[in-house]
XYZ file of C-alpha atoms in Angstrom:
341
model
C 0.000 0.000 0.000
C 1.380 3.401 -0.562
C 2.786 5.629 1.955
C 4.641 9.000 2.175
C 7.090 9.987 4.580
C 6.706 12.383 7.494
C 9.061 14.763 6.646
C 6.344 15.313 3.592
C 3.353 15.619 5.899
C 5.209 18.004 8.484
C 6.342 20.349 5.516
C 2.999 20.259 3.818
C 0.980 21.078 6.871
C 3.455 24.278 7.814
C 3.406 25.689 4.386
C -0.325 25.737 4.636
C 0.295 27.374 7.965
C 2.472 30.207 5.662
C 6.037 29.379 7.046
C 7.583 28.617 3.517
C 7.645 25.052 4.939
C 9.429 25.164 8.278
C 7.918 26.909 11.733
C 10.289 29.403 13.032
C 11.151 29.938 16.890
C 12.053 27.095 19.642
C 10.646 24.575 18.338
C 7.885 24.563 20.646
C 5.086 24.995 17.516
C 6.873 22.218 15.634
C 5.840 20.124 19.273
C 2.459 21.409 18.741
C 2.071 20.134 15.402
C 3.255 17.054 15.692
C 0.893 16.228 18.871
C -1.732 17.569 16.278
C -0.624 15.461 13.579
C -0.972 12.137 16.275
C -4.594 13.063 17.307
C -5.359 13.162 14.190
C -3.847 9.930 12.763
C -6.094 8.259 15.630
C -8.917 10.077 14.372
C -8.250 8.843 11.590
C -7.787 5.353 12.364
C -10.620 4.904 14.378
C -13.188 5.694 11.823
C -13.567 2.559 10.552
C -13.140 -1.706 11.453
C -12.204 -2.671 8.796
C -8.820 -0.081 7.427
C -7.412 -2.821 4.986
C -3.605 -1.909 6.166
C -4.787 -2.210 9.813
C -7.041 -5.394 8.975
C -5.851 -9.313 9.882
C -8.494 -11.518 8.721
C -9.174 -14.251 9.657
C -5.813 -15.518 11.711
C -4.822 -18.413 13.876
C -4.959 -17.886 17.608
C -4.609 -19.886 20.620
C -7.469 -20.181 23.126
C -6.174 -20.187 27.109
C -8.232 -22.535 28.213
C -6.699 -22.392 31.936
C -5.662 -19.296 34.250
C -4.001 -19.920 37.295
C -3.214 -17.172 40.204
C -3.114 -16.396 43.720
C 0.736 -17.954 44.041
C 3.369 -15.719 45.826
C 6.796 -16.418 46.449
C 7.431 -20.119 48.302
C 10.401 -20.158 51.520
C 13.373 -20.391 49.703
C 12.496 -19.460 46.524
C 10.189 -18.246 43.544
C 8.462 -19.804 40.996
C 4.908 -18.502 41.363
C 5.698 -16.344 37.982
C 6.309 -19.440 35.954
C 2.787 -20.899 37.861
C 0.701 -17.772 37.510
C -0.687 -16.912 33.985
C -2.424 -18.052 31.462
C -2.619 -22.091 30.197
C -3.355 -23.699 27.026
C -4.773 -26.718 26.094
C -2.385 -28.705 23.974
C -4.195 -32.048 23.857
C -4.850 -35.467 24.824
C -2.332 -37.911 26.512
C -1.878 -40.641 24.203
C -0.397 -43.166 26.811
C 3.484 -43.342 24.618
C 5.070 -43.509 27.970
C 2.996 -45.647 30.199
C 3.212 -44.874 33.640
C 5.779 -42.579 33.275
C 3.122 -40.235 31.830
C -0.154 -38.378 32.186
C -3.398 -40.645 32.134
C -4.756 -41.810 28.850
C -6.803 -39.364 27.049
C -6.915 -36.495 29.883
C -6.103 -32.840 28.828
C -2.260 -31.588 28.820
C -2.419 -28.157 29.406
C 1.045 -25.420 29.014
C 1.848 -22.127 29.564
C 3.071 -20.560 26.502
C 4.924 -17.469 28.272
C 7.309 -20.029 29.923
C 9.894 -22.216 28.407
C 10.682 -24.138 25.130
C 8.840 -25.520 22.298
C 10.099 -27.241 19.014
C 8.212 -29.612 16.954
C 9.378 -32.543 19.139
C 9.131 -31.307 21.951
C 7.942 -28.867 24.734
C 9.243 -27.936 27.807
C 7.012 -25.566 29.989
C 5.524 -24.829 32.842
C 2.911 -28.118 32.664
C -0.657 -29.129 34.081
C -1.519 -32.608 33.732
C -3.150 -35.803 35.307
C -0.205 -38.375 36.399
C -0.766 -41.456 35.496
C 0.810 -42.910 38.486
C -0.888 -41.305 41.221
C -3.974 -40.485 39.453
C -4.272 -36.467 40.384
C -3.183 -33.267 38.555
C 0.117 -31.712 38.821
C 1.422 -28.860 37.629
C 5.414 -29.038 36.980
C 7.841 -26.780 36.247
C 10.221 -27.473 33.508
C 8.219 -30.837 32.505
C 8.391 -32.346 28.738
C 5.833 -32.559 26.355
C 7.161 -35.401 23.617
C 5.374 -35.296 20.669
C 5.337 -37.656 17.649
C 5.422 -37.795 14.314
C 1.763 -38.111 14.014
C 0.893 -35.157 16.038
C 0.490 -37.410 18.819
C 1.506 -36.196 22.480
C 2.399 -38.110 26.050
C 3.698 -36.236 29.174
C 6.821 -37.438 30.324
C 6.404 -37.402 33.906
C 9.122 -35.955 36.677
C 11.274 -34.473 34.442
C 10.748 -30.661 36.369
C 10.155 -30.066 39.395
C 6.852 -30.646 41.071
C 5.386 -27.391 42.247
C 1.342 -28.115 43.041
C -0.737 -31.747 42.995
C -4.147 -32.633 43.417
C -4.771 -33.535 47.404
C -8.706 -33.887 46.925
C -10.100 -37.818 47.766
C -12.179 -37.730 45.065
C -10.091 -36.895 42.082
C -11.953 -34.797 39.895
C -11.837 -34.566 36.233
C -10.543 -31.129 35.460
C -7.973 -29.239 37.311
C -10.475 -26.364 38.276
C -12.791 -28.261 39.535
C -9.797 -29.331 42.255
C -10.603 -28.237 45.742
C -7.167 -28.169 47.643
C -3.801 -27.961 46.496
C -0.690 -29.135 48.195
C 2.577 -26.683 47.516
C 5.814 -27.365 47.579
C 6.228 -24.520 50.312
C 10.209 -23.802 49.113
C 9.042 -22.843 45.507
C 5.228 -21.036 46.071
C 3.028 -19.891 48.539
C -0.688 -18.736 48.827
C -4.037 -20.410 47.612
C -4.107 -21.262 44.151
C -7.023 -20.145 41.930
C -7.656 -22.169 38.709
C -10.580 -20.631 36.325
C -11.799 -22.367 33.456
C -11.597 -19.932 29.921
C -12.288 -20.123 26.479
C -10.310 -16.825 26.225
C -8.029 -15.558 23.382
C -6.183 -12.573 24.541
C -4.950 -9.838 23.165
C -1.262 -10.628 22.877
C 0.275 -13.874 21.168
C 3.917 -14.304 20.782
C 5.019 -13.964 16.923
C 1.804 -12.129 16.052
C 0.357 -8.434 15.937
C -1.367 -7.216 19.236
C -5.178 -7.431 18.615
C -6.669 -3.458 18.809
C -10.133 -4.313 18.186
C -11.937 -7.646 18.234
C -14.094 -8.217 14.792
C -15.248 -11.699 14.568
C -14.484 -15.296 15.656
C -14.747 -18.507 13.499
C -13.977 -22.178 14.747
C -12.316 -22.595 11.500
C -10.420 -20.602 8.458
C -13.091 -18.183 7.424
C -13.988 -16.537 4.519
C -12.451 -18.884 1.643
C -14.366 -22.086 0.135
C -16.778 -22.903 2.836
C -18.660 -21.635 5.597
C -16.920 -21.873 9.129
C -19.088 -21.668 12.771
C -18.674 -18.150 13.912
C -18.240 -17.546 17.919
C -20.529 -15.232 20.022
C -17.773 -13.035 22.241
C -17.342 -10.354 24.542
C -14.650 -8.373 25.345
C -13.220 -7.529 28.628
C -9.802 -6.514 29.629
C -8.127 -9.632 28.979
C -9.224 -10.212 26.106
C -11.825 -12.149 24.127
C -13.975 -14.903 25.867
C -16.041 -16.842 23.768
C -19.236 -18.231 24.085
C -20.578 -21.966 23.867
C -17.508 -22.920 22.320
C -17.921 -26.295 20.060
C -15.707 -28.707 21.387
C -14.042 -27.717 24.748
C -10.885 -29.951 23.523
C -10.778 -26.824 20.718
C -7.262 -25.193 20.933
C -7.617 -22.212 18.628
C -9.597 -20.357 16.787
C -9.631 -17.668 14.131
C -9.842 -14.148 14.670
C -10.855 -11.278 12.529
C -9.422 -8.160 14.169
C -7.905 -4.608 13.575
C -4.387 -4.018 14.770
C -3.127 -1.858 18.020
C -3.449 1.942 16.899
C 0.516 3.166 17.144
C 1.134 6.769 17.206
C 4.007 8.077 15.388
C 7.301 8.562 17.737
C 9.033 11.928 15.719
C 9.884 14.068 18.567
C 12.882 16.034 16.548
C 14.324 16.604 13.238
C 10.471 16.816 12.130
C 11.269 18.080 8.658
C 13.631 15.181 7.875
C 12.232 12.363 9.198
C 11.350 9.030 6.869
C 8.976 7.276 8.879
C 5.870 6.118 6.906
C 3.015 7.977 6.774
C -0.040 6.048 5.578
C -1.367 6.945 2.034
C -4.666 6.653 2.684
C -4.314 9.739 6.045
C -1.902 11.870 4.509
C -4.278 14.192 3.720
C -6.946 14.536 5.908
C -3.771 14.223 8.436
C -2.620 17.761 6.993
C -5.569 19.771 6.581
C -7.116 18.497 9.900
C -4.048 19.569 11.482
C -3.786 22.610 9.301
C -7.492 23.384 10.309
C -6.758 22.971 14.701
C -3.366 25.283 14.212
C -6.221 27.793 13.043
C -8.680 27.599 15.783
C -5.095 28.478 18.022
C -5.405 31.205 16.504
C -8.697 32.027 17.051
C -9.126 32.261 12.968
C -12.541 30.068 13.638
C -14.127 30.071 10.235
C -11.110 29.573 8.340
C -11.100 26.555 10.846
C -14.406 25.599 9.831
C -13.564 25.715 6.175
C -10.952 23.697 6.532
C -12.026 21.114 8.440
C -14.583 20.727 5.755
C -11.878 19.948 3.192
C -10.348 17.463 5.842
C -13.722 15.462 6.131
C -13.986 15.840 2.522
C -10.465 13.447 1.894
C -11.682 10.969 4.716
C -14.772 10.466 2.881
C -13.489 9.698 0.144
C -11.059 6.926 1.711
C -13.871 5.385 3.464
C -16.024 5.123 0.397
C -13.356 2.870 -1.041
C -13.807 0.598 1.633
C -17.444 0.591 0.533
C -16.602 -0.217 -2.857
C -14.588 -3.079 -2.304
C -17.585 -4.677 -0.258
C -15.650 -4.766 3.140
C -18.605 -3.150 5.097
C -20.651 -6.102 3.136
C -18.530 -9.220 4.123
C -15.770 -8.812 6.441
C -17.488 -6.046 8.583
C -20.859 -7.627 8.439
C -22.556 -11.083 9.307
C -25.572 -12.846 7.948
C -28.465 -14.591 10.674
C -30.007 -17.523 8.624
C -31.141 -20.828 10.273
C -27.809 -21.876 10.699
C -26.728 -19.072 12.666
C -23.975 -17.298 12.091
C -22.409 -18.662 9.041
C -19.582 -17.170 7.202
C -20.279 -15.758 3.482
């Protein structure tokens, strides 16, 4: 997509302002301008979903399916920040290593902030249901093996034991556990464990999610029509509802990236950094158009604000055109509800 450079915006703005292209003085209305400039670019940005620069449809993302918190720091040492945080589920123990491993076909869950992971194996921060004793554990450092057939088996003691399971009756998933025996040298504190279908904000090796815009089970808009997710947002993130299968992984969001402001605090009429195409110009007569009502010069303000609006318009009827606002932006209710287009 095209772009021009700062340095081109900046000069454009001030010769509209009737410098001859720079400001003179301290510096201090060059300061001015550029805060303009940023309020503006969010303006901008914010008037629509669905900006195709700003737009990532339809991407892989995991679902925490665990959160675990409440741990503080255990006698002789700390390890409640590798315990504490979010969990996901990886899959089913497939029974490779016998008793030395998790119970056949129970969830393995991991914490993605913590640790290794290849395509052999994993080693992480761990929740899973030992085979041996029959109750969940959560290690730290544990290994995840997994096969050439996508097939996966805890291999059990390898970390460090930090929490197990010390209900009688062993329950089924680790947040339905009641009490929780610590290894009081590593943690401390009551462990809370809260079931999720959550997909947060934030994902290692992918763009920071700005906006939510919709959530399909699978790959969406391509060939055929993929479940889409009810959600609502709250500061962690997305939670989905009635999920399909809670042995579901990931899922595929439809989102708008994190608004960035640009960073130029000097050497404004020099600077290269990339100005969208699409902004430039409202960017410079919006801007051009609050310098004026500074200087109390209100209907020139007015006037030019007009012109502003006018170049915004005209980049958000192109979004119309290409049918965004009609599939992307926009879902269809039929009997099967919620079906992609």
């Amino acid at each position: 997509m095209q772009t021009r450079t700062y340095k081109d915006l900046f000069r454009l703005i001030t010769s509209m302002i009737g410098t001859g292209g720079e400001l003179p003085g301290s510096g201090t209305e060059d300061t001015q301008v550029a805060d303009f400039i940023n309020r503006r670019f969010q303006q901008a940005f914010d008037q629509s979903p669905v900006w195709p620069r700003y737009f990532v449809n339809s991407e892989a993302r995991d679902i925490i399916s665990l959160i675990i918190s409440g741990l503080g720091a255990g006698s002789s040492s700390d390890v409640s920040a590798k315990i504490n945080g979010n969990y996901i589920l990886f899959g089913q123990e497939s029974g490779a290593n016998g008793a030395g491993g998790a119970v056949v076909g129970t969830n393995i869950y991991y914490n993605p902030a913590q640790g290794t992971k290849d395509a052999t194996t994993i080693n992480s921060t761990i929740i899973y249901k030992r085979s041996s004793t029959n109750r969940w554990e959560i290690e730290d450092g544990t290994d995840i093996n997994i096969a050439a057939d996508g097939s996966i088996s805890v291999d059990a003691g390898t970390g460090s034991t930090v929490l197990f399971e010390a209900d009688t009756n062993k329950k089924d998933n680790p947040s339905e556990v009641v009490t929780w025996t610590l290894t009081a040298a590593l943690v401390s504190g009551t462990p809370l464990v809260v079931d999720e279908q959550l997909i947060p904000y934030a994902q290692t090796g992918k763009d920071t999610v700005g906006d939510f815009n919709r959530i399909h089970r699978k790959k969406a808009f391509l060939n055929n029509s993929a479940l889409e997710y009810e959600f609502f947002v709250d500061f962690n993130g997305a939670n989905i509802l009635n999920i399909a299968s809670t042995t579901d992984n990931e899922a595929f969001v439809s989102y708008k990236k994190q608004f960035t402001p640009f960073t130029v605090t000097t050497d404004f009429y020099n600077s290269t950094v990339e100005v969208p195409g699409e902004f430039f110009n409202f960017i410079a007569h919006a801007v051009y158009a609050d310098f004026l009502r500074v200087q109390n010069r209100q209907q020139e303000a007015i006037a030019e604000e007009q012109v502003a609006q006018t170049y915004l318009a005209l980049e958000l009827e192109k979004i119309d055109i290409r049918s965004n606002n009609n599939t992307i932006n926009k879902r269809f209710s039929t009997y099967v509800n919620r079906q992609s287009r």
